[in-house]
JSON list of C-alpha atoms in Angstrom, two decimals:
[
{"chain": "A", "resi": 783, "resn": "UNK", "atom": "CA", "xyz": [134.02, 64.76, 153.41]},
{"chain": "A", "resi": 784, "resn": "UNK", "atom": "CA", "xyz": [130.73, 64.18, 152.48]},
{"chain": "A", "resi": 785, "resn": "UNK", "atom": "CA", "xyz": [128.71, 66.34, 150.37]},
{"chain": "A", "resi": 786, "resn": "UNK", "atom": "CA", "xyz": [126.24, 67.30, 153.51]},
{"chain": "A", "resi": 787, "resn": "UNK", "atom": "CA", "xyz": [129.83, 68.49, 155.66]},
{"chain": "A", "resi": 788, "resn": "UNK", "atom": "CA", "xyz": [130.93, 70.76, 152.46]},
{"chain": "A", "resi": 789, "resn": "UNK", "atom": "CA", "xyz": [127.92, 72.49, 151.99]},
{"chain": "A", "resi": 790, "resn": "UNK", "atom": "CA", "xyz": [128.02, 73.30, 156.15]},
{"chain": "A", "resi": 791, "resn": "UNK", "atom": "CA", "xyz": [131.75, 74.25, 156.13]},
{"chain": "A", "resi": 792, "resn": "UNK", "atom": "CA", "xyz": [130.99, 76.67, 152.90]},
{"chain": "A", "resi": 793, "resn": "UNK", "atom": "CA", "xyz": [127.87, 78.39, 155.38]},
{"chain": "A", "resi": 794, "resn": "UNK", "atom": "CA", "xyz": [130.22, 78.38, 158.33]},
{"chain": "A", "resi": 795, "resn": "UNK", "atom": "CA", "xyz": [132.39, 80.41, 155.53]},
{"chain": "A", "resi": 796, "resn": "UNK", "atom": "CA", "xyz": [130.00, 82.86, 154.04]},
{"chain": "A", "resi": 797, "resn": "UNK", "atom": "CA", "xyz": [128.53, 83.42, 157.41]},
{"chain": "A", "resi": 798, "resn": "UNK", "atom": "CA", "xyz": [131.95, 84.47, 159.08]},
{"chain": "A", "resi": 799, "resn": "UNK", "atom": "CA", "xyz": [132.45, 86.59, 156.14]},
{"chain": "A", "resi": 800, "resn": "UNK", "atom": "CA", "xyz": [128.59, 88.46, 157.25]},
{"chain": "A", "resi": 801, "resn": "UNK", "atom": "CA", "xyz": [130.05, 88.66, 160.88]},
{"chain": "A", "resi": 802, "resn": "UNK", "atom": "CA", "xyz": [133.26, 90.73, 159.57]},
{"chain": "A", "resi": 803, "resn": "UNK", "atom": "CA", "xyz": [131.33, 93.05, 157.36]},
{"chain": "A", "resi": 804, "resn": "UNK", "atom": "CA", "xyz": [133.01, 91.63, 154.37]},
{"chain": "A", "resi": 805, "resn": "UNK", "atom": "CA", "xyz": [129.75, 91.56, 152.65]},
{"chain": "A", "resi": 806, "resn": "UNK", "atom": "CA", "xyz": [131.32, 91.42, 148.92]},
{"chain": "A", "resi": 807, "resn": "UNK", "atom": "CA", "xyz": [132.73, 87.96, 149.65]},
{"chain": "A", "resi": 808, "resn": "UNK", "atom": "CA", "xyz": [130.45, 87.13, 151.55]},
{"chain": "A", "resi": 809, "resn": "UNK", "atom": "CA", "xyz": [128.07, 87.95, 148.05]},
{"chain": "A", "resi": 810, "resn": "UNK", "atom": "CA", "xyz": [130.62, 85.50, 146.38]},
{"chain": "A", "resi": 811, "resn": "UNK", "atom": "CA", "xyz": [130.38, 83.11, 148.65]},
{"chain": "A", "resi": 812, "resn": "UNK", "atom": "CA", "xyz": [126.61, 82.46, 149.00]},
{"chain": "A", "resi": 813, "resn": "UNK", "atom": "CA", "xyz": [126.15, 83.07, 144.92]},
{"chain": "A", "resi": 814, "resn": "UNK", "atom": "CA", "xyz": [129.11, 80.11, 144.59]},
{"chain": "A", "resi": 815, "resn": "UNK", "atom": "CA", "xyz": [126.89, 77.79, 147.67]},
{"chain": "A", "resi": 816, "resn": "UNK", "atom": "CA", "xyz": [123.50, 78.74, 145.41]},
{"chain": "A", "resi": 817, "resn": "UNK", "atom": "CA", "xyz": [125.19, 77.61, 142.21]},
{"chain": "A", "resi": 818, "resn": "UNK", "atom": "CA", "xyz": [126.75, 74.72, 143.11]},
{"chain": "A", "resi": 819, "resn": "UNK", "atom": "CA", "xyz": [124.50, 73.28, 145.69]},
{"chain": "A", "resi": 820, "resn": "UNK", "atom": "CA", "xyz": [120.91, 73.91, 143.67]},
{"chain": "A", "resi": 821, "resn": "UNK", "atom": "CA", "xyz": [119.42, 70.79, 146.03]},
{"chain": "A", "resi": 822, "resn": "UNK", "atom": "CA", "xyz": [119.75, 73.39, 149.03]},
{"chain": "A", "resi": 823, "resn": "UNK", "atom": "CA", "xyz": [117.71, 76.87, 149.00]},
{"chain": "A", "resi": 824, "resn": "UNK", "atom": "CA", "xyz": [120.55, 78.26, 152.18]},
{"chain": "A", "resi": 825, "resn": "UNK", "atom": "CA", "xyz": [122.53, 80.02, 149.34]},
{"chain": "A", "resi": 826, "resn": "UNK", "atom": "CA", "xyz": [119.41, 81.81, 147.80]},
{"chain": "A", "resi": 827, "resn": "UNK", "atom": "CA", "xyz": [117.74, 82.32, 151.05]},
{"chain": "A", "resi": 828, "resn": "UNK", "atom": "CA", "xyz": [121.20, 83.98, 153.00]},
{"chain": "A", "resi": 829, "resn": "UNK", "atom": "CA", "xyz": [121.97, 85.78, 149.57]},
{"chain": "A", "resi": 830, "resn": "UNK", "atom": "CA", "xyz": [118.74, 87.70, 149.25]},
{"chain": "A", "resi": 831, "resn": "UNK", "atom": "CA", "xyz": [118.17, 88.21, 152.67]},
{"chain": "A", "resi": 832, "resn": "UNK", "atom": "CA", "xyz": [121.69, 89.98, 152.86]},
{"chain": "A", "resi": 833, "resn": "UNK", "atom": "CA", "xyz": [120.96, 91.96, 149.59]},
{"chain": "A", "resi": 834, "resn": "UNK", "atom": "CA", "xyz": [117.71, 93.26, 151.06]},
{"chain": "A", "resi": 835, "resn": "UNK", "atom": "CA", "xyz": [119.47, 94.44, 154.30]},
{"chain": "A", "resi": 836, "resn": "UNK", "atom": "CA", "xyz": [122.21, 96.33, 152.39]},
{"chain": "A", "resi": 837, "resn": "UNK", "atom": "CA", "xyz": [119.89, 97.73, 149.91]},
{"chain": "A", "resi": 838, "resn": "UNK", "atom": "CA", "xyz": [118.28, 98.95, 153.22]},
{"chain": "A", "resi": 839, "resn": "UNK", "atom": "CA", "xyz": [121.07, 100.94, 154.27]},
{"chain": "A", "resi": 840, "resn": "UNK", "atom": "CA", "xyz": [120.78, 104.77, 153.84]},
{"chain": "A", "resi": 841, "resn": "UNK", "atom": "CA", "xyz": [122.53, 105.35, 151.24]},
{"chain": "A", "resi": 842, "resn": "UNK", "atom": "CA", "xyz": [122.14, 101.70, 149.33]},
{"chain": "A", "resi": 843, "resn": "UNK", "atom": "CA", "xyz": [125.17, 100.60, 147.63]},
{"chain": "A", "resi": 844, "resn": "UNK", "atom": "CA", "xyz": [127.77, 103.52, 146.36]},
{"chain": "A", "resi": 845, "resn": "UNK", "atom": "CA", "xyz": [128.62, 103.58, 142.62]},
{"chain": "A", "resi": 846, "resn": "UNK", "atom": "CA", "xyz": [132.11, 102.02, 143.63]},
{"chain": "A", "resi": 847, "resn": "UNK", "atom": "CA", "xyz": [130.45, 99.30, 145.51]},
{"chain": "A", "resi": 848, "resn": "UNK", "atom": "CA", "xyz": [127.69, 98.31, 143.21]},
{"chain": "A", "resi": 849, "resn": "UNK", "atom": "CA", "xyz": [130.74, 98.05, 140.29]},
{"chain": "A", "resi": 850, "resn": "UNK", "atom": "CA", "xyz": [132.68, 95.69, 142.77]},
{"chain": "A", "resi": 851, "resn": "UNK", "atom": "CA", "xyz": [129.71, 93.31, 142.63]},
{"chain": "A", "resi": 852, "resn": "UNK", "atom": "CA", "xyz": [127.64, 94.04, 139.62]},
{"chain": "A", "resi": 853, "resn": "UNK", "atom": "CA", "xyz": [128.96, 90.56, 137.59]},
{"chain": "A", "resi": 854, "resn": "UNK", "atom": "CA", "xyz": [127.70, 88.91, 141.10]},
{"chain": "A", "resi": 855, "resn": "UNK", "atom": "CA", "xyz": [124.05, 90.77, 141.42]},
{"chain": "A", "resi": 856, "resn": "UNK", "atom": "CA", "xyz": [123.48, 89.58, 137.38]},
{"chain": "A", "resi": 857, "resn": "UNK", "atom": "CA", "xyz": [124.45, 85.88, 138.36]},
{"chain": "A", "resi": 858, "resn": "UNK", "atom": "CA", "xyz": [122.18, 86.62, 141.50]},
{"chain": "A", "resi": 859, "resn": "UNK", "atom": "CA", "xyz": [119.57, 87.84, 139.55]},
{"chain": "A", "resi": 860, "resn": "UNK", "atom": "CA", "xyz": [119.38, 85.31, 137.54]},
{"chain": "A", "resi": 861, "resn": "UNK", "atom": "CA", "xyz": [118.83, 83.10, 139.49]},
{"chain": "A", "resi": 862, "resn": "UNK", "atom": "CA", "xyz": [115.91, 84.20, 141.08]},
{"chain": "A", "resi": 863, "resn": "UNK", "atom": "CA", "xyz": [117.28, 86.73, 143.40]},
{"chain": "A", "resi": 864, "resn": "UNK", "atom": "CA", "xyz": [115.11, 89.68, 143.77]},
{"chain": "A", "resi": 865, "resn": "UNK", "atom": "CA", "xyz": [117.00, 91.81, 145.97]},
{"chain": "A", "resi": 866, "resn": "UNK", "atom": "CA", "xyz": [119.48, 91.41, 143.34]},
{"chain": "A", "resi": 867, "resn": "UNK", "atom": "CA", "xyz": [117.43, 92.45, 140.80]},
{"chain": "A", "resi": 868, "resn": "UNK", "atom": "CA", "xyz": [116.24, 95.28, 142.85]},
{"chain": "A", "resi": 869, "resn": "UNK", "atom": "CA", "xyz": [119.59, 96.67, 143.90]},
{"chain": "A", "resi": 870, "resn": "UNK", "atom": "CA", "xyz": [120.64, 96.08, 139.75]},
{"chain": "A", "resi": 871, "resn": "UNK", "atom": "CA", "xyz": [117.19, 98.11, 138.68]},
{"chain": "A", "resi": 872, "resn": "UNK", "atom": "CA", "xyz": [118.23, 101.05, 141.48]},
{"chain": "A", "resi": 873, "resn": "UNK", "atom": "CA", "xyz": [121.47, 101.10, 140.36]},
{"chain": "A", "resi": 874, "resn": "UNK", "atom": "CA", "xyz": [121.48, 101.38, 136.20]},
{"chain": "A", "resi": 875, "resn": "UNK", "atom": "CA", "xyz": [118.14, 103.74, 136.72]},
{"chain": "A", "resi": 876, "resn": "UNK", "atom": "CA", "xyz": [120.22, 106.42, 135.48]},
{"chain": "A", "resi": 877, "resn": "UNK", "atom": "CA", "xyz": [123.61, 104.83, 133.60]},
{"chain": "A", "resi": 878, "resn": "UNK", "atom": "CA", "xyz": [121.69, 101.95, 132.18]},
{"chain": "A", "resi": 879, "resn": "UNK", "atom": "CA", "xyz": [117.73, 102.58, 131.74]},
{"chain": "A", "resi": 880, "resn": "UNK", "atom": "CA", "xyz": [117.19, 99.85, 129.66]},
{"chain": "A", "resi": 881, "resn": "UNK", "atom": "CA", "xyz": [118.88, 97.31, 131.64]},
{"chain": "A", "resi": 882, "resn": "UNK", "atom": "CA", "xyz": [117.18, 99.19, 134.95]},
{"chain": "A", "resi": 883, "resn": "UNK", "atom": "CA", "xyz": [113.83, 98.22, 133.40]},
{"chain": "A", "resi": 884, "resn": "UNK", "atom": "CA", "xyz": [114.25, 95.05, 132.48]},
{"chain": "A", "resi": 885, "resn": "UNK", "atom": "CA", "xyz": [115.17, 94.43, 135.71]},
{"chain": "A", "resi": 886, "resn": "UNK", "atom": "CA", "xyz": [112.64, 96.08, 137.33]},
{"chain": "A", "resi": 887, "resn": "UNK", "atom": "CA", "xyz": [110.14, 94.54, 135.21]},
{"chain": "A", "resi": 888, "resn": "UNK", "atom": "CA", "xyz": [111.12, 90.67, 135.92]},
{"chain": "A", "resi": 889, "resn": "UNK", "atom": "CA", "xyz": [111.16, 91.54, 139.82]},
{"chain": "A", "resi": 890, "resn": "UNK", "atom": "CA", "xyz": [107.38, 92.69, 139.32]},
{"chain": "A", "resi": 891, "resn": "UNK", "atom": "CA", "xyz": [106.38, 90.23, 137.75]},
{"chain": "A", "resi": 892, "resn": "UNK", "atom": "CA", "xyz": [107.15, 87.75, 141.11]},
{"chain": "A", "resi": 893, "resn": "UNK", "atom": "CA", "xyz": [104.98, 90.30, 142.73]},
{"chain": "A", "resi": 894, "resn": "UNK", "atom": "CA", "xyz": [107.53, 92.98, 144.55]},
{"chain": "A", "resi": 895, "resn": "UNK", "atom": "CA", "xyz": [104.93, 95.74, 145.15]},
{"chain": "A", "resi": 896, "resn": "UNK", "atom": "CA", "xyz": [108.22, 98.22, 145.31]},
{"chain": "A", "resi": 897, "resn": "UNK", "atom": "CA", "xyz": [109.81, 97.37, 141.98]},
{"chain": "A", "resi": 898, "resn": "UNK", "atom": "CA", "xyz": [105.78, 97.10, 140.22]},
{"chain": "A", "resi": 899, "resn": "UNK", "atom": "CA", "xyz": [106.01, 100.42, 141.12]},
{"chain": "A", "resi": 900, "resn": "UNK", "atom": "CA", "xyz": [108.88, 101.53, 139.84]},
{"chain": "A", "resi": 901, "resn": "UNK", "atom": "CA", "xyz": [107.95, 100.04, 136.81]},
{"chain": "A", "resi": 902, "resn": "UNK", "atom": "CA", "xyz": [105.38, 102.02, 136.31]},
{"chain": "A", "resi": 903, "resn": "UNK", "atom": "CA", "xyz": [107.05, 105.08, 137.32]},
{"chain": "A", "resi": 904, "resn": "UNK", "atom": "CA", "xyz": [109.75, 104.28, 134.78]},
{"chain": "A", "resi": 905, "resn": "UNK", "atom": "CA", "xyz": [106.45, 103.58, 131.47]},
{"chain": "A", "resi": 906, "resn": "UNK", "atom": "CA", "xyz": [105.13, 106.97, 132.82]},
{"chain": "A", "resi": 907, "resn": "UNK", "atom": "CA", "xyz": [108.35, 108.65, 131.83]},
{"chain": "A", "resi": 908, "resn": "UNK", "atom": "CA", "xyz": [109.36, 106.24, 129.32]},
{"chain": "A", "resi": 909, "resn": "UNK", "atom": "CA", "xyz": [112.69, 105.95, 130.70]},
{"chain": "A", "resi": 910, "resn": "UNK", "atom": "CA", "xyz": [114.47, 102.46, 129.25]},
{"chain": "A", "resi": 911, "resn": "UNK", "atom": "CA", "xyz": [111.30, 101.90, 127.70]},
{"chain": "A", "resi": 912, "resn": "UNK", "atom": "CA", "xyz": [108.93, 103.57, 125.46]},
{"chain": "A", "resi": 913, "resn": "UNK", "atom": "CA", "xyz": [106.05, 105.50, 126.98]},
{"chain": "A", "resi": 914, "resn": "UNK", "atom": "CA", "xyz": [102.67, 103.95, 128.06]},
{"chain": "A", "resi": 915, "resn": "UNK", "atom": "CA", "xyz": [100.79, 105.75, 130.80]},
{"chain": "A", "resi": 916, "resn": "UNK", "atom": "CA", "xyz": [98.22, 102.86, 130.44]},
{"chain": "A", "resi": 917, "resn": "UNK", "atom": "CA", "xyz": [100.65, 100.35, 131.53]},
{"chain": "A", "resi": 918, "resn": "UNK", "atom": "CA", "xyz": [101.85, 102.37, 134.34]},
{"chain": "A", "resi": 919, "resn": "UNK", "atom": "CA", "xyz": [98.43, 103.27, 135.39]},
{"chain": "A", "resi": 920, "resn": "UNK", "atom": "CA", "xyz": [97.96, 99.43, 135.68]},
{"chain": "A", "resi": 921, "resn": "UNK", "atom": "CA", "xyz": [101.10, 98.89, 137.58]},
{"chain": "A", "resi": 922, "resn": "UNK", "atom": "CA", "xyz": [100.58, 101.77, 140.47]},
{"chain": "A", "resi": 923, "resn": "UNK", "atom": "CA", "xyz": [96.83, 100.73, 140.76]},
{"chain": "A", "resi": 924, "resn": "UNK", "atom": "CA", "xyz": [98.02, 97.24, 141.13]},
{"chain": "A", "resi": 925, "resn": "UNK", "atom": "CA", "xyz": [100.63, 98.06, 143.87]},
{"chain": "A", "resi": 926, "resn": "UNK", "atom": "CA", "xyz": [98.27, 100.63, 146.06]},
{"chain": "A", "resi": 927, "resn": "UNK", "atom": "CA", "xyz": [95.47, 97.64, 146.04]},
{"chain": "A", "resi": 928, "resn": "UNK", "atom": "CA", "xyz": [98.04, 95.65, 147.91]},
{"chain": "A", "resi": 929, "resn": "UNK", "atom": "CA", "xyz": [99.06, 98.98, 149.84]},
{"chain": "A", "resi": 930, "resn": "UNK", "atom": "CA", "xyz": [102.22, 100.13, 148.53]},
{"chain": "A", "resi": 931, "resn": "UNK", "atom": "CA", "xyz": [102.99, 103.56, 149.73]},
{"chain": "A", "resi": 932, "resn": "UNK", "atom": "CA", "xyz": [104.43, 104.72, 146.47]},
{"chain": "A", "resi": 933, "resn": "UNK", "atom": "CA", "xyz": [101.74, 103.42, 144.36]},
{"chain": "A", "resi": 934, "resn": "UNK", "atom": "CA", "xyz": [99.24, 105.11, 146.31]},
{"chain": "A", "resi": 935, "resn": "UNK", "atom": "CA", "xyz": [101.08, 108.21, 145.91]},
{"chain": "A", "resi": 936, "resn": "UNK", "atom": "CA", "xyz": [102.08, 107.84, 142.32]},
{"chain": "A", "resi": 937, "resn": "UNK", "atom": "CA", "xyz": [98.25, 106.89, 141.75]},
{"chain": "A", "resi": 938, "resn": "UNK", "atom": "CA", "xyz": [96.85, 110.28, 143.66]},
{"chain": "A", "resi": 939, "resn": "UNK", "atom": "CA", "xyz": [99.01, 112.24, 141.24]},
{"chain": "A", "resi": 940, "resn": "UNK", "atom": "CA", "xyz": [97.66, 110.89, 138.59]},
{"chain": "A", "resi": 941, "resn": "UNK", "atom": "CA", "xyz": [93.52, 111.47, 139.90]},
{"chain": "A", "resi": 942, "resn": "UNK", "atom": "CA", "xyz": [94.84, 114.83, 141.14]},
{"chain": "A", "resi": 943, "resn": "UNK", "atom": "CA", "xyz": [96.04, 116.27, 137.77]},
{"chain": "A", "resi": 944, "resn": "UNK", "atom": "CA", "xyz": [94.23, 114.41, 135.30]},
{"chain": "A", "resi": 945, "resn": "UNK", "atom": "CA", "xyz": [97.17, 111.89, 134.04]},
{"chain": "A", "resi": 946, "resn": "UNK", "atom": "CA", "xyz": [95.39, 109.49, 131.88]},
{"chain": "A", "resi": 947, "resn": "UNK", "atom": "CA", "xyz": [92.54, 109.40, 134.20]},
{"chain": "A", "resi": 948, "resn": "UNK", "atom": "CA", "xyz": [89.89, 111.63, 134.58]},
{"chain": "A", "resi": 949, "resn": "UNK", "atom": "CA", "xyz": [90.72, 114.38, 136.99]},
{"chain": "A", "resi": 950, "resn": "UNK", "atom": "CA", "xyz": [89.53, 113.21, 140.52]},
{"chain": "A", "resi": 951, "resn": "UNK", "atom": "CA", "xyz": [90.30, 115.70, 143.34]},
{"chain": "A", "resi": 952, "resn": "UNK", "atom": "CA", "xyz": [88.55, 113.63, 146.31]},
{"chain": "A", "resi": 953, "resn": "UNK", "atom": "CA", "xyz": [89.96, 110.43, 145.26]},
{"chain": "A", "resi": 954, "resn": "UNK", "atom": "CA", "xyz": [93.69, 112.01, 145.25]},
{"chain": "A", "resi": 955, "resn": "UNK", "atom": "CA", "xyz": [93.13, 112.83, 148.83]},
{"chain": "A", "resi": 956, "resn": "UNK", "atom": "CA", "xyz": [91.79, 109.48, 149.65]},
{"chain": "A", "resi": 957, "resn": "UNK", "atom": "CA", "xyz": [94.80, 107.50, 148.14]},
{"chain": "A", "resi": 958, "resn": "UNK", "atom": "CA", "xyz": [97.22, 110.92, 149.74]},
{"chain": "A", "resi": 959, "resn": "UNK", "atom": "CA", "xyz": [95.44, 110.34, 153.00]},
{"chain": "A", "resi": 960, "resn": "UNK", "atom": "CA", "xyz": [96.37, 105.77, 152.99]},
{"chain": "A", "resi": 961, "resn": "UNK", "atom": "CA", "xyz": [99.68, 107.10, 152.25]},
{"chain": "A", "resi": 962, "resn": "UNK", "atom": "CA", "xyz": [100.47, 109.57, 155.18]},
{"chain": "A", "resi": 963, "resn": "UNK", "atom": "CA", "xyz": [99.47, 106.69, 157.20]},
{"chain": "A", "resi": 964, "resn": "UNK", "atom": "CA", "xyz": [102.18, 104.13, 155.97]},
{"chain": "A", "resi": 965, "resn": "UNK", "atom": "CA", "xyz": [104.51, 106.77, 156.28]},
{"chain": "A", "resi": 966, "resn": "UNK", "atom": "CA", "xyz": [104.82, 108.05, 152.82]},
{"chain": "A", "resi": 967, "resn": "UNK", "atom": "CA", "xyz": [106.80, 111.73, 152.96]},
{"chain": "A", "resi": 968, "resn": "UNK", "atom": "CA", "xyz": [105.73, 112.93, 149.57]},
{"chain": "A", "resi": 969, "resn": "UNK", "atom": "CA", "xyz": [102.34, 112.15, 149.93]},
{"chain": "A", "resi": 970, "resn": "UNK", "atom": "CA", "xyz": [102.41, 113.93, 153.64]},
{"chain": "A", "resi": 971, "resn": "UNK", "atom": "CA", "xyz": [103.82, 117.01, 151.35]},
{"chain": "A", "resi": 972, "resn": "UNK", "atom": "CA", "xyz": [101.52, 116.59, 148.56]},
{"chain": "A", "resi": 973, "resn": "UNK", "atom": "CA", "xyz": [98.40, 116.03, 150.60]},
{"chain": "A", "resi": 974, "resn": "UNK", "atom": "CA", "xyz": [99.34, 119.69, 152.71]},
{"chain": "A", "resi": 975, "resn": "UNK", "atom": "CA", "xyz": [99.06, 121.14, 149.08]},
{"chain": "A", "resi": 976, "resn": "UNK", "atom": "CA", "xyz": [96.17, 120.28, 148.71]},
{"chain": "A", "resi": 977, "resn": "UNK", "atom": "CA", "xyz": [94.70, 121.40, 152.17]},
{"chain": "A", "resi": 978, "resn": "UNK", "atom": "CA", "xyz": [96.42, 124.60, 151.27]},
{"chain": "A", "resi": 979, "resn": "UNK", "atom": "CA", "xyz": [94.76, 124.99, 147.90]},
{"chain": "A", "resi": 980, "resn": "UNK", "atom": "CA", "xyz": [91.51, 123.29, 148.55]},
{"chain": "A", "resi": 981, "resn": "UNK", "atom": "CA", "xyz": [92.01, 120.80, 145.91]},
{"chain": "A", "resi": 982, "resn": "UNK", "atom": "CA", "xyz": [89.64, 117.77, 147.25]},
{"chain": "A", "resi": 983, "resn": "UNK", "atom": "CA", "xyz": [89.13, 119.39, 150.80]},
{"chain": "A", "resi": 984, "resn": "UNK", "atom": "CA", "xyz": [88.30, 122.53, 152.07]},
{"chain": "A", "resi": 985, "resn": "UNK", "atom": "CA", "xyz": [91.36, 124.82, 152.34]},
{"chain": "A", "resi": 986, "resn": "UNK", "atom": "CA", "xyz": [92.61, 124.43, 155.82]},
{"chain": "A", "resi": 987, "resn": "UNK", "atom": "CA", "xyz": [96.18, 126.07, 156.68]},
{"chain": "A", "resi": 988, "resn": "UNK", "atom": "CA", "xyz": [96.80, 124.25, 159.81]},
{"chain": "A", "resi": 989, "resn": "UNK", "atom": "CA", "xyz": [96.95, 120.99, 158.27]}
]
């Protein structure tokens, strides 16, 4: 069998293992076709976009399914995966800050407007890492210029109370008001505060 007809028969594998909903071999499986076929982006390219739709799911991954795979989401991760860096950084947030952050960290820096974010949340609370509002000012303003939600939202706090940044009431609202309309829950909440206590607009109870 050529080398060409093994690589197929190992996708035909992995991908029967998606269509059962055995998704932790079918982890192993791509991670095993990405490692041992490196000519061939498939294993990379089925792995993350599987990662990204189970990180999707409502509840992400359980505490007894992320330990099932963890060993698999480091070899993931490094190699490039970002979903598995992202699901590794969500995951040890809590248990493992450090590791969270590091995590974190390397998926921003390819870019990933979420986990910039998160990076900066996790400087602004020094959580696995020491303290730096600076940095984490840099991050959300970073992330919001693309449009992240979060950014936007982490960013208004930070105008709206003064967090490193002089205190700018109208330009809160402005970054609250990008983020209502991308969806963004907490800025929808925050941004009724400040309607409610006239903190960049006029005080207006209906909104």
């Amino acid at each position: 069998m050529s080398r060409t007809e093994m690589l197929k028969a190992a996708v035909t594998k992995a991908e029967g293992q998606e269509d059962t909903d055995a998704w932790p071999e079918a982890i192993s499986e791509w991670l095993t076709i990405a490692k041992e076929y490196p000519e061939s982006e498939v294993g990379k390219v089925r792995l993350e976009m599987l990662l990204e739709r189970l990180r999707g799911r409502p509840n992400g991954f359980a505490p007894e399914e992320f330990g099932a795979v963890r060993e698999q989401l480091v070899e993931a991760a490094e190699l490039g995966v970002v979903s598995a860096m992202l699901v590794l950084g969500g995951n040890l947030r809590t248990v493992g800050p450090q590791e969270s952050f590091r995590w974190y960290s390397t998926a921003a820096e390819r870019g990933h407007l979420a986990a910039i974010t998160q990076t900066g949340l996790m400087l602004s609370n020094g959580l696995g890492t020491e303290k730096d509002l600076n940095r984490a000012l840099e991050c959300f303003r970073q992330a919001a210029e693309q449009g992240h939600p979060a950014a936007m939202f982490a960013l208004a706090e930070c105008y709206l109370y003064g967090k490193n940044v002089p205190k700018d009431e109208n330009r809160a609202v402005e970054l609250l008001r990008q983020a209502v309309e991308k969806g963004d829950k907490l800025a929808m909440d925050l941004l009724g505060t400040c309607y409610h206590r006239g903190l960049g607009v006029e005080k207006d109870f209906t909104e």
